[in-house]
Short mmCIF file of C-alpha atoms and ligand atoms in Angstrom, two decimals:
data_model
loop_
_atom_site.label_atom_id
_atom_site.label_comp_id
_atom_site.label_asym_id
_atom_site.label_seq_id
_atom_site.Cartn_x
_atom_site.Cartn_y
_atom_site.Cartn_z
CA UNK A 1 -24.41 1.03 29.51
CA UNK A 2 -23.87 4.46 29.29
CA UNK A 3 -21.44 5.92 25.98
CA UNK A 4 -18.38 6.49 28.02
CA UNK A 5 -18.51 2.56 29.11
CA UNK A 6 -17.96 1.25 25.65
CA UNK A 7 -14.56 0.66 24.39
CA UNK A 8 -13.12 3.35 21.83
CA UNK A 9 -10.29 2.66 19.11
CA UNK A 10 -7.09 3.67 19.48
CA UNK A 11 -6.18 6.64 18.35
CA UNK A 12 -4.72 6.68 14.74
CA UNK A 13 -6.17 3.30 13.92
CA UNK A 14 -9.26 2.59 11.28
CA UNK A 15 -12.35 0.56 10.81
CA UNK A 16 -13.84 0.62 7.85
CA UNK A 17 -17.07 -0.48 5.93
CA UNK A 18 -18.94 -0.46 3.05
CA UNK A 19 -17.06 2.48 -0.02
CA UNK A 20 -13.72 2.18 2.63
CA UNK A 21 -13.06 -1.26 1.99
CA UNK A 22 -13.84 -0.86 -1.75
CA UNK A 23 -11.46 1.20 -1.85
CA UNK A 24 -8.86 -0.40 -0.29
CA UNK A 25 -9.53 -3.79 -2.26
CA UNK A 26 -9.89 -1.96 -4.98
CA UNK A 27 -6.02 -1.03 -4.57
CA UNK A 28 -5.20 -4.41 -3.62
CA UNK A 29 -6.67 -5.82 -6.68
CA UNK A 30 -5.58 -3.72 -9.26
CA UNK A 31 -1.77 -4.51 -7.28
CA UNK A 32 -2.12 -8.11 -7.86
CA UNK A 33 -3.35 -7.58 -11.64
CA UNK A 34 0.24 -5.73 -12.18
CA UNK A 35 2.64 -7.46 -9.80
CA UNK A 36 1.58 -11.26 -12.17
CA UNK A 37 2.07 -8.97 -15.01
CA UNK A 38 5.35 -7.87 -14.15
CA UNK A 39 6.30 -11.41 -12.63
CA UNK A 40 6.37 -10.77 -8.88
CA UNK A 41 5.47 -13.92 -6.44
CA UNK A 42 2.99 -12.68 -3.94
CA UNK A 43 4.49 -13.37 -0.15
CA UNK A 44 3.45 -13.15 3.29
CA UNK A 45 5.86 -12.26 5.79
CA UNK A 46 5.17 -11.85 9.80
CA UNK A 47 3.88 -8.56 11.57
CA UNK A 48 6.39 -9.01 14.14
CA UNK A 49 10.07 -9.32 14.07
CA UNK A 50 12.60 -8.95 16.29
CA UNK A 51 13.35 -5.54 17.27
CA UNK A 52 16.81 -5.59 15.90
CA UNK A 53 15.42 -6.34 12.28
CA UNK A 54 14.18 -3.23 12.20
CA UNK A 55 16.68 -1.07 14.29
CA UNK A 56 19.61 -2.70 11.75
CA UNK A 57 18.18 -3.05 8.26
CA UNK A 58 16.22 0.96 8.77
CA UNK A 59 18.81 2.31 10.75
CA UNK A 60 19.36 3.56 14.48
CA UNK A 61 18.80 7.23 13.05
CA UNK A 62 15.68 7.64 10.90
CA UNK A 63 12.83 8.88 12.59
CA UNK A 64 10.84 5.65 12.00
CA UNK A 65 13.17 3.65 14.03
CA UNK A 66 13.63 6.66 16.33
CA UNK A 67 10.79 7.60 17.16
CA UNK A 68 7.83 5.65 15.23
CA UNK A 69 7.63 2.09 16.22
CA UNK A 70 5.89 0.00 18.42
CA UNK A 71 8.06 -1.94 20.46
CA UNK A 72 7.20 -4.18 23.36
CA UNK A 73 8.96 -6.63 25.37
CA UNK A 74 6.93 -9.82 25.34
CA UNK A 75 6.49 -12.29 28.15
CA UNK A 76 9.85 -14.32 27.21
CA UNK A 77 11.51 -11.24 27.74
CA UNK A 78 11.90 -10.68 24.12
CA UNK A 79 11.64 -7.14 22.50
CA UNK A 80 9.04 -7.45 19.44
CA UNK A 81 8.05 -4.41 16.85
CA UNK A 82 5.04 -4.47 14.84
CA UNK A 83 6.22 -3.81 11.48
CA UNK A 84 6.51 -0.12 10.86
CA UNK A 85 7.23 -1.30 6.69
CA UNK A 86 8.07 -4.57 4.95
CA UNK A 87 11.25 -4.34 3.25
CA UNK A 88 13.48 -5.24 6.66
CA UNK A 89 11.00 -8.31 7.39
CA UNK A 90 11.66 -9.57 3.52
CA UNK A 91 15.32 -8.96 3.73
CA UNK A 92 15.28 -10.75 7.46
CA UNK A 93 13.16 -13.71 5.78
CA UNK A 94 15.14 -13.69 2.79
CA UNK A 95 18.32 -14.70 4.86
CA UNK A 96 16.32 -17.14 7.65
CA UNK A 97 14.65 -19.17 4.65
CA UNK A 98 17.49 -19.60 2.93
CA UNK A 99 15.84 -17.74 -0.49
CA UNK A 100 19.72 -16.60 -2.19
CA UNK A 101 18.81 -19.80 -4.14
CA UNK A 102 16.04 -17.57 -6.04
CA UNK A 103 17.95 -14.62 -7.02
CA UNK A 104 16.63 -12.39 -8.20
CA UNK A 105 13.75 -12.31 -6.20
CA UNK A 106 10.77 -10.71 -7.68
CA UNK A 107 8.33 -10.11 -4.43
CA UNK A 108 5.02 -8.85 -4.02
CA UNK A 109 3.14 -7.98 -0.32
CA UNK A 110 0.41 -5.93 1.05
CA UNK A 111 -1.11 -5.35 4.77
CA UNK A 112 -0.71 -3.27 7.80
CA UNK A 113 2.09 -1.34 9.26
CA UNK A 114 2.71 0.41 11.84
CA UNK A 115 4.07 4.02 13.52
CA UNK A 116 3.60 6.30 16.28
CA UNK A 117 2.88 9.00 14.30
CA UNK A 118 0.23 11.88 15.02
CA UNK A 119 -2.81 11.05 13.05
CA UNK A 120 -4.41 13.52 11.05
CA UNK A 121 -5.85 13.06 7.06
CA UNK A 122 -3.58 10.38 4.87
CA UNK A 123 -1.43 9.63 8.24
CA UNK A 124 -2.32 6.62 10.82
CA UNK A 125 -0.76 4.74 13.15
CA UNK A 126 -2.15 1.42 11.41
CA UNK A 127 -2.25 2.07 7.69
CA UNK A 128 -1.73 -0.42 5.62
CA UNK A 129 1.36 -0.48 2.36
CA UNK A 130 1.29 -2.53 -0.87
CA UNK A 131 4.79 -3.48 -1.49
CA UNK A 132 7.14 -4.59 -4.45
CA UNK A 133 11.06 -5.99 -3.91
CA UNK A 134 13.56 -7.39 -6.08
CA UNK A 135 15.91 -8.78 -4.18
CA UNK A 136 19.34 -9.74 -5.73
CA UNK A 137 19.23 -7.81 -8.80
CA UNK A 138 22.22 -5.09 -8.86
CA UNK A 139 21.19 -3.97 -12.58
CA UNK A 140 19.83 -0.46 -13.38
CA UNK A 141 16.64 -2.92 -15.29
CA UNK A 142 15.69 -3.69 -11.96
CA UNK A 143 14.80 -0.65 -10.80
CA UNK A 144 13.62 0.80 -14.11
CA UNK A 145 11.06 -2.26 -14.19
CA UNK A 146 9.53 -1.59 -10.46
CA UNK A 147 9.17 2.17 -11.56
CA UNK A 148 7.51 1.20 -14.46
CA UNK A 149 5.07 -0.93 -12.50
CA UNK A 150 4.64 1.63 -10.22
CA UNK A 151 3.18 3.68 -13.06
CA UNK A 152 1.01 1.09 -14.50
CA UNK A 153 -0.70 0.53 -11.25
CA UNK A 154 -1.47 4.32 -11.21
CA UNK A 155 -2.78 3.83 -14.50
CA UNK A 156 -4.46 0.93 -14.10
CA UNK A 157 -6.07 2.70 -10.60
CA UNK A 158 -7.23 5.93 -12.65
CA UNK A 159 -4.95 8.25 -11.34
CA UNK A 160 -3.73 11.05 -12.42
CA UNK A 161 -1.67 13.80 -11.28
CA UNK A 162 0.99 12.36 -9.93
CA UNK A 163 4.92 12.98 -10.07
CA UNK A 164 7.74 10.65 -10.70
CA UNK A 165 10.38 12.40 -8.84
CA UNK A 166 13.88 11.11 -9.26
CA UNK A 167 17.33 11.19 -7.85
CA UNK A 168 20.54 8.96 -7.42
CA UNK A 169 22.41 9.02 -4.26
CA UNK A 170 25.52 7.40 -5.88
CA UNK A 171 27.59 4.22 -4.93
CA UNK A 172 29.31 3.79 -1.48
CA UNK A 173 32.62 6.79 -3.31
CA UNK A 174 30.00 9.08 -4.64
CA UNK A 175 28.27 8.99 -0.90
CA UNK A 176 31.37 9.64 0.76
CA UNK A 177 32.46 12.27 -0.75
CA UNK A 178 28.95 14.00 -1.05
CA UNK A 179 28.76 13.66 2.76
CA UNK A 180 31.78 14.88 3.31
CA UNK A 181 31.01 18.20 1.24
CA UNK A 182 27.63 18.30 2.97
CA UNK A 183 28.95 18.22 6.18
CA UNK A 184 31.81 20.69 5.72
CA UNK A 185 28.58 22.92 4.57
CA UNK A 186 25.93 22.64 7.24
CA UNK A 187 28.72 22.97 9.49
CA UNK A 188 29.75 26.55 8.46
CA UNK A 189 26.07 27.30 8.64
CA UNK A 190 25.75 25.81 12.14
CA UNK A 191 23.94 29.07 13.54
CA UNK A 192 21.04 29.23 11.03
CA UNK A 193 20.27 25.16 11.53
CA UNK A 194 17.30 24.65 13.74
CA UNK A 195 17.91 22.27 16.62
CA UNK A 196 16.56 19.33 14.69
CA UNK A 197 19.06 19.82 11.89
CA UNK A 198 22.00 19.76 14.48
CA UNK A 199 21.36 16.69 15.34
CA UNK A 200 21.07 15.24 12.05
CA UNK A 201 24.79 16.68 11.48
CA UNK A 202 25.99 14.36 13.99
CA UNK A 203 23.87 11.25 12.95
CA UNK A 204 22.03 11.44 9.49
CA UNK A 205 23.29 14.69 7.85
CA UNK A 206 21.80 14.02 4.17
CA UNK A 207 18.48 14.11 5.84
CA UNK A 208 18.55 17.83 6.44
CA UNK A 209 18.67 18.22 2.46
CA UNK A 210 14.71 17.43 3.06
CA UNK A 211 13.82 19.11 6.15
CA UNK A 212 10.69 20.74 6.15
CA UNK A 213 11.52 23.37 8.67
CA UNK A 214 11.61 26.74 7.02
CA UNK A 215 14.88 27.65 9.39
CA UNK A 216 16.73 24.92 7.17
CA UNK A 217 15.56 25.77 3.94
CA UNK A 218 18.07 28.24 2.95
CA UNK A 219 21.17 26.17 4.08
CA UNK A 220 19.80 22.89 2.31
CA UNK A 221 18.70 24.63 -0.80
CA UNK A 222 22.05 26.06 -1.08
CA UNK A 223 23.73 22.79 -0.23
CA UNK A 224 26.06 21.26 -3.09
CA UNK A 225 24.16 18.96 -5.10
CA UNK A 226 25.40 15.33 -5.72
CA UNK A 227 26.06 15.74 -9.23
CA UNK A 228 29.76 16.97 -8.80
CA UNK A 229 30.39 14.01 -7.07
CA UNK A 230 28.82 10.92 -9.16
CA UNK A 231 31.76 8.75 -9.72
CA UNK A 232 31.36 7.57 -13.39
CA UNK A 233 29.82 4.17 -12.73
CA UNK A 234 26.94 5.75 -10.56
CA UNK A 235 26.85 8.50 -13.29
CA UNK A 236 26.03 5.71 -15.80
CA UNK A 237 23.97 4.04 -13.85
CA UNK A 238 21.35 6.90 -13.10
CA UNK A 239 21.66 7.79 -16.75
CA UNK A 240 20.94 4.11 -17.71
CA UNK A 241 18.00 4.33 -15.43
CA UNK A 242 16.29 7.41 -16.71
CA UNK A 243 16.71 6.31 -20.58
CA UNK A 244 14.90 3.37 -19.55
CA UNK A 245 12.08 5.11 -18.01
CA UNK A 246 11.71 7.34 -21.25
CA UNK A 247 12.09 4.09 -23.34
CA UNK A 248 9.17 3.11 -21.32
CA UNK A 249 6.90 5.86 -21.37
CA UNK A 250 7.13 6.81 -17.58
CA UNK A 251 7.47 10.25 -16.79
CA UNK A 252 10.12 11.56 -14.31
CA UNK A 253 11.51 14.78 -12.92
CA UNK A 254 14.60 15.18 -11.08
CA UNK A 255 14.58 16.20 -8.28
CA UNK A 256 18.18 16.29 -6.44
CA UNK A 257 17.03 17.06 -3.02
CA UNK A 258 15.55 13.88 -2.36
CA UNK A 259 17.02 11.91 -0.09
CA UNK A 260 15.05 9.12 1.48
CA UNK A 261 15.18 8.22 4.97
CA UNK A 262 16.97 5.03 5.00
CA UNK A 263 20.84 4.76 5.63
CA UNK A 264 21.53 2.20 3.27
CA UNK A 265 19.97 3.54 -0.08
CA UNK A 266 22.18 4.09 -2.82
CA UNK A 267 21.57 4.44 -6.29
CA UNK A 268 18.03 5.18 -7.47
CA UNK A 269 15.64 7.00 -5.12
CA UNK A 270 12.00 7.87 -5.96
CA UNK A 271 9.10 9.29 -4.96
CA UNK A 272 5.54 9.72 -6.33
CA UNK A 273 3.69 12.50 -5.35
CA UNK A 274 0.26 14.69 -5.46
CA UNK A 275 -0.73 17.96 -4.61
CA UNK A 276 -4.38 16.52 -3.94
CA UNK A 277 -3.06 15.31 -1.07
CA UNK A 278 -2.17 18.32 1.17
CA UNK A 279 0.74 17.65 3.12
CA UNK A 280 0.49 13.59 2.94
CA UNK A 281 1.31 14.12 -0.69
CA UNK A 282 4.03 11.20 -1.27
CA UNK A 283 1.45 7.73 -2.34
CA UNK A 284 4.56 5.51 -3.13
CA UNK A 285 8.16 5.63 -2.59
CA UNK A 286 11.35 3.74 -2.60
CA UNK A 287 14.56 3.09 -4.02
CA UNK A 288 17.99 0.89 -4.04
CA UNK A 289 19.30 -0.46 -1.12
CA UNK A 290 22.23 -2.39 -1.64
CA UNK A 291 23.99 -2.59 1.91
CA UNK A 292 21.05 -3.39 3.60
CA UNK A 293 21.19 -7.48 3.51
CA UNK A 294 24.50 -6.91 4.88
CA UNK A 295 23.74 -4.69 7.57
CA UNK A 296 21.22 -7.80 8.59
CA UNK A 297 24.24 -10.05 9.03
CA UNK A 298 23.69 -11.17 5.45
CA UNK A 299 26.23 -11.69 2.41
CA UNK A 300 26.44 -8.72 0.18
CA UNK A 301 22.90 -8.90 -1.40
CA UNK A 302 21.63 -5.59 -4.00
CA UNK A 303 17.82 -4.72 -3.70
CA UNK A 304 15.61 -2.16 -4.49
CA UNK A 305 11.73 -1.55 -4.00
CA UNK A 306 8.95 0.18 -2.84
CA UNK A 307 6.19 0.86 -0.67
CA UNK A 308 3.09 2.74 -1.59
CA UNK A 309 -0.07 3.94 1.02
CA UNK A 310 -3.37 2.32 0.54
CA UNK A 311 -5.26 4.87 2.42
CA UNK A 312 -3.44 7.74 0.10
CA UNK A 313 -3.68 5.37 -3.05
CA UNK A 314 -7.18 5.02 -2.26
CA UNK A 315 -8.44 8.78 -1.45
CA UNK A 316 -7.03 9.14 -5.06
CA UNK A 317 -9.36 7.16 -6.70
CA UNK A 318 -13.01 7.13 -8.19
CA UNK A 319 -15.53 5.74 -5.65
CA UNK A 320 -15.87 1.73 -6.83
CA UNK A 321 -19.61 0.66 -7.71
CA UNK A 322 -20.95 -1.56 -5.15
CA UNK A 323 -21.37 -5.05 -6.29
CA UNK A 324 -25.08 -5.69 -5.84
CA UNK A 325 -26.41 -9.32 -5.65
CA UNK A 326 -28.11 -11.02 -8.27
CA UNK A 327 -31.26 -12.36 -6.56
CA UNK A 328 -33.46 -11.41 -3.59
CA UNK A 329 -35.33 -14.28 -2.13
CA UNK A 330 -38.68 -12.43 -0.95
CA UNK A 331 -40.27 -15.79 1.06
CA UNK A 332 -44.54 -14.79 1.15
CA UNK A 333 -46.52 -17.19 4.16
CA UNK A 334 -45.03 -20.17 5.92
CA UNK A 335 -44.77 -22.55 2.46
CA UNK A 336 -42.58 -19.69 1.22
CA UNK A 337 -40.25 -19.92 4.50
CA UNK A 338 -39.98 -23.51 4.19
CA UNK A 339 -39.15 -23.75 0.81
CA UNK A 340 -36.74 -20.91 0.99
CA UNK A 341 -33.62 -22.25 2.28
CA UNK A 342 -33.54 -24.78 -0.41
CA UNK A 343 -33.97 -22.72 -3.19
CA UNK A 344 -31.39 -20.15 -1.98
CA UNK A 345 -28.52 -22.84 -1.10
CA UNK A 346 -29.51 -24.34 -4.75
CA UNK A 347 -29.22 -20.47 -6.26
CA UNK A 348 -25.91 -19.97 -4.60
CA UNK A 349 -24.18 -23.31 -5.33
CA UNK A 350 -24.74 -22.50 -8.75
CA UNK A 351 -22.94 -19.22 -8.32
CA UNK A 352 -25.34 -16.72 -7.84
CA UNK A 353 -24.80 -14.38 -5.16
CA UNK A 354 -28.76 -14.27 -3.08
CA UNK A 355 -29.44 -12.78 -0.03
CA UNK A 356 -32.80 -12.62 1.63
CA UNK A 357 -34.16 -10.45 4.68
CA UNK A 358 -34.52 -12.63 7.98
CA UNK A 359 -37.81 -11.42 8.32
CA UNK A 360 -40.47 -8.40 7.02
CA UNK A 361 -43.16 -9.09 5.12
CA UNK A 362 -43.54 -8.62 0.87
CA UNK A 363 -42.80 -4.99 0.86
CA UNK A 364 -40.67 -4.27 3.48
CA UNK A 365 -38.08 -7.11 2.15
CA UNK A 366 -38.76 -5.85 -1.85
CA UNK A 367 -37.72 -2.83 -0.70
CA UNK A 368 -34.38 -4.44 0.92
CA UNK A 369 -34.09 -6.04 -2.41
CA UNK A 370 -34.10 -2.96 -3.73
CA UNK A 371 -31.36 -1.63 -1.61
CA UNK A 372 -29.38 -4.46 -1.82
CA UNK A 373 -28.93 -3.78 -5.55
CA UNK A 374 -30.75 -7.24 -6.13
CA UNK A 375 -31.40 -7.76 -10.15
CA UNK A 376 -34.19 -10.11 -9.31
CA UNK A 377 -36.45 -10.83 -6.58
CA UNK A 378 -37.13 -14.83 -6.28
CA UNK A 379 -40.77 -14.49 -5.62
CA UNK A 380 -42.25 -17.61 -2.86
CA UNK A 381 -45.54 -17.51 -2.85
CA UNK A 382 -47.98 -20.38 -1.68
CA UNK A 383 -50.00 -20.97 -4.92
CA UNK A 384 -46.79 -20.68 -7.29
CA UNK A 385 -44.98 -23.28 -4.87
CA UNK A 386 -47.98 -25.29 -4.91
CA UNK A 387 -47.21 -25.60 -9.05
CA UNK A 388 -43.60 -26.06 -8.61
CA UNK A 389 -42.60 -22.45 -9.78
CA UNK A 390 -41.66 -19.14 -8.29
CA UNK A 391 -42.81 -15.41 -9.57
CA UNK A 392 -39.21 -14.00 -10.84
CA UNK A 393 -39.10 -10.08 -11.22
CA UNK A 394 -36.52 -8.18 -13.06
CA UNK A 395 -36.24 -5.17 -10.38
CA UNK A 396 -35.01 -3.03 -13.19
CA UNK A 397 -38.13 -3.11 -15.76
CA UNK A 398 -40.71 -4.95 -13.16
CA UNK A 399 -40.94 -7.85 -15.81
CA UNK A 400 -42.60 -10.44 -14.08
CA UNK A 401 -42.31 -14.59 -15.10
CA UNK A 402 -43.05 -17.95 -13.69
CA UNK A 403 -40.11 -20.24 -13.48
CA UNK A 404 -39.91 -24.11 -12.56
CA UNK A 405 -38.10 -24.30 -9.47
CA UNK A 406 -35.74 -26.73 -10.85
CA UNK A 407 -34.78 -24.25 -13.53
CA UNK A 408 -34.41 -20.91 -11.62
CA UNK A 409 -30.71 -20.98 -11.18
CA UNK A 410 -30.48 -21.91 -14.76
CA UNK A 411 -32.99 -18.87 -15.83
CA UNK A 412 -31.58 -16.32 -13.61
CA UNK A 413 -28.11 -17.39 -14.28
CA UNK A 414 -28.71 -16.95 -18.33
CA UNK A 415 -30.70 -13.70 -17.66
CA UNK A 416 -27.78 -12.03 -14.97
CA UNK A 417 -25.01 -13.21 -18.25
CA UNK A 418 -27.11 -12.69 -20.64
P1 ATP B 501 5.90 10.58 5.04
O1 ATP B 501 6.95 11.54 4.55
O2 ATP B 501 4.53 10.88 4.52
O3 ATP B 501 5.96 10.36 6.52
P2 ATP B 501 7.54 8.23 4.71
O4 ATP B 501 8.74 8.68 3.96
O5 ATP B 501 7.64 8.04 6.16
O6 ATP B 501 6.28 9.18 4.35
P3 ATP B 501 7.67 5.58 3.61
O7 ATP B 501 8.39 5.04 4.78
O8 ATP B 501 8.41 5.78 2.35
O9 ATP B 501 6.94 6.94 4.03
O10 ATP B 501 6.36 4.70 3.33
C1 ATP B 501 5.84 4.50 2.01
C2 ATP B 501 4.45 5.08 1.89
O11 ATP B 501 3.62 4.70 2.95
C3 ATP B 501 4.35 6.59 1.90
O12 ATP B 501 4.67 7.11 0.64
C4 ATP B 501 2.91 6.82 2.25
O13 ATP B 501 2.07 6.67 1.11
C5 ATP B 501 2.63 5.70 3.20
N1 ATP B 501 2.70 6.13 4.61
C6 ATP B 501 3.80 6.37 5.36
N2 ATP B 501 3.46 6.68 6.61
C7 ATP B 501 2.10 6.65 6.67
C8 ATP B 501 1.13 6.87 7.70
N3 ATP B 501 1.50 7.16 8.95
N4 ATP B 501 -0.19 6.76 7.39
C9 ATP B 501 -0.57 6.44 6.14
N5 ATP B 501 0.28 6.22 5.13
C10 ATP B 501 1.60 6.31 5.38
MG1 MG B 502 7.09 9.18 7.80
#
């Protein structure tokens, strides 16, 4: 078979091995650690919905439902997206399984996503999101608490270097208003909008606040800001937020041109972000979105969350060790062979991880041993069989002993803890 007959992946998507997927489970862990601290049930929800889930909870307009999913029509004439994020499929499984008797929901979820996106470093079309909700909540603690576990999880991951950057977008009079300004704006600056920004005038204007075409910067940057427009409830409400978040310890900047993609955000919107990143420097983002359960058919339901990157999350950390086993079985002549499998399932039932070589001889599987990380090499030779014992070697120092074979797992066991 010649190279150009075997199968290749699709473009934007990942396989991984060996440091990749310590990394990534090194993210997922250190998620789980701080979602029991903070109280969030882990849940699993499907990685395909119903078109319209996504289309009405993410909105006709943003580019993700735009221009990023992956939507077929299956063979019941259905049309099916693979999850470009989670929040929609938690609000849509919030409704179907009847969970408004939980309120507030405190939920926890992590695997892939998907958008047609062009690939390039920290950007996929399968990457995979760890995910936080809480569903139900309409108080400022809400969202103060799933910033503040956003930060511990950076902490807890080692990372530094990364920005808190906050904004409110206001309740449903504050938003009005703000748009209204913003239009009246963008439209007296019509001629210096680039062609993308036009359209967003029509559908989505806040979005050209965060354009990153250089054409628009000058007409966004000199956009009003939402401030002059905060009615005093949403006023108190960002201000309840940030003393929170200083009461805390989490450190935050404002920054009033972010917007978020999402029609139905109001409130709090964040964003956590690197330079070390080039231009895939957001890791985790999110923010309030109350009208969203109702855009879903739903009763009037507040939420807010977030949704950070593994692959980013994990560039950003320190390479994890790799585990290493505890034993090597190293099997020497056909009495060692046939005593081997016994010894090994007896070594692993009592919770040692072993792993030996399916075949080499002494020094060809030492050295796998050695590779392997093994802390001791099991030793099977004929004579020490013959006696009931096997030759046990501490890789690390080359100590050498003879152990009873109905005590290894006990001596190696003592000897790995001890
Ligand atoms: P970006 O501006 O980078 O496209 P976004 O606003 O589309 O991000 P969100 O929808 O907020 O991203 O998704 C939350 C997080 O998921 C992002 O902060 C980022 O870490 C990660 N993410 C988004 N798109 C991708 C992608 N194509 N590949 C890898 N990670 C991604
Ligand atoms: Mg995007």
């Amino acid at each position: 078979m010649s190279r150009a007959d075997i199968p290749h992946p699709i473009r934007g998507t990942q396989d991984l091995l060996g440091e990749a997927v310590r990394r990534h489970q090194a993210v997922t862990t250190a998620f789980a650690q701080v979602s029991r601290l903070y109280g969030f049930a882990p849940v699993a929800v499907p990685v395909i919905e119903q078109t319209a889930v996504f289309a009405r909870s993410i909105g006709e307009t943003t580019d993700v439902v735009s221009k990023e999913m992956y939507s077929f029509t299956d063979r019941g004439g259905d049309s099916i997206t693979l999850r470009p994020e989670f929040t929609a499929g938690l609000a849509r499984a919030f409704l179907s399984e009847g969970w408004q008797q939980f309120v507030p929901l405190k939920l926890a979820t992590h695997g892939p996503v998907f958008r047609y996106e062009r690939p390039q470093k920290g950007r996929y079309r399968q990457f995979h999101q760890i995910d936080a909700e809480i569903i139900g909540a309409a108080e400022p603690q809400a969202d103060i608490e799933l910033l503040a576990m956003a930060d511990q999880l950076l902490r807890t991951l080692g990372i530094a270097g990364v920005t808190l950057e906050l904004n409110t977008l206001g309740d449903q009079p504050t938003r009005d208003a703000w748009r209204a300004a913003l239009v009246a704006h963008f439209a007296a600056h019509r001629d210096q909008l680039s062609e993308e920004s036009l359209v967003r005038l029509e559908k989505n204007p806040l979005r050209i606040l965060d354009s990153k075409d250089p054409r628009d910067r000058p007409v966004a940057d000199s956009a009003p800001g939402i401030d002059g427009f905060l009615t005093d409830e949403a006023a108190l409400f960002f201000e309840t937020v940030t003393r929170g978040l200083d009461a805390a310890g989490v450190a935050w900047t404002r920054n009033a041109r972010l917007v978020r993609g999402l029609d139905y955000y109001r409130h709090t919107a964040f964003e956590f972000v690197t330079d070390r990143l080039g231009a895939q420097g957001t890791v985790l983002a999110g923010g309030r979105y109350d009208g969203l359960i109702e855009a879903l058919g739903g009763p009037a339901t507040p939420g807010v969350g977030w949704a950070a990157g593994i692959e980013r999350l994990a560039m950003l950390i320190d390479a994890p060790a790799a585990p290493g086993i505890d034993v090597a079985v190293v099997p020497m002549g056909a009495a060692g062979e046939a005593a081997a499998g016994g010894i090994l399932a007896a070594l692993r039932r009592a919770g040692l991880a072993c792993d030996m070589a399916y075949k080499g001889n002494m020094k060809r599987r030492m050295q796998k041993a050695d590779a392997a990380g093994a802390r001791f090499a099991v030793i099977l030779g004929e004579d020490e069989l013959a006696r009931g014992e096997a030759a046990v070697k501490r890789l690390d120092t080359g100590e050498q002993a003879a152990v009873p074979l109905d005590r290894l797992a006990e001596w190696v066991g003592l000897e790995t803890r001890g």
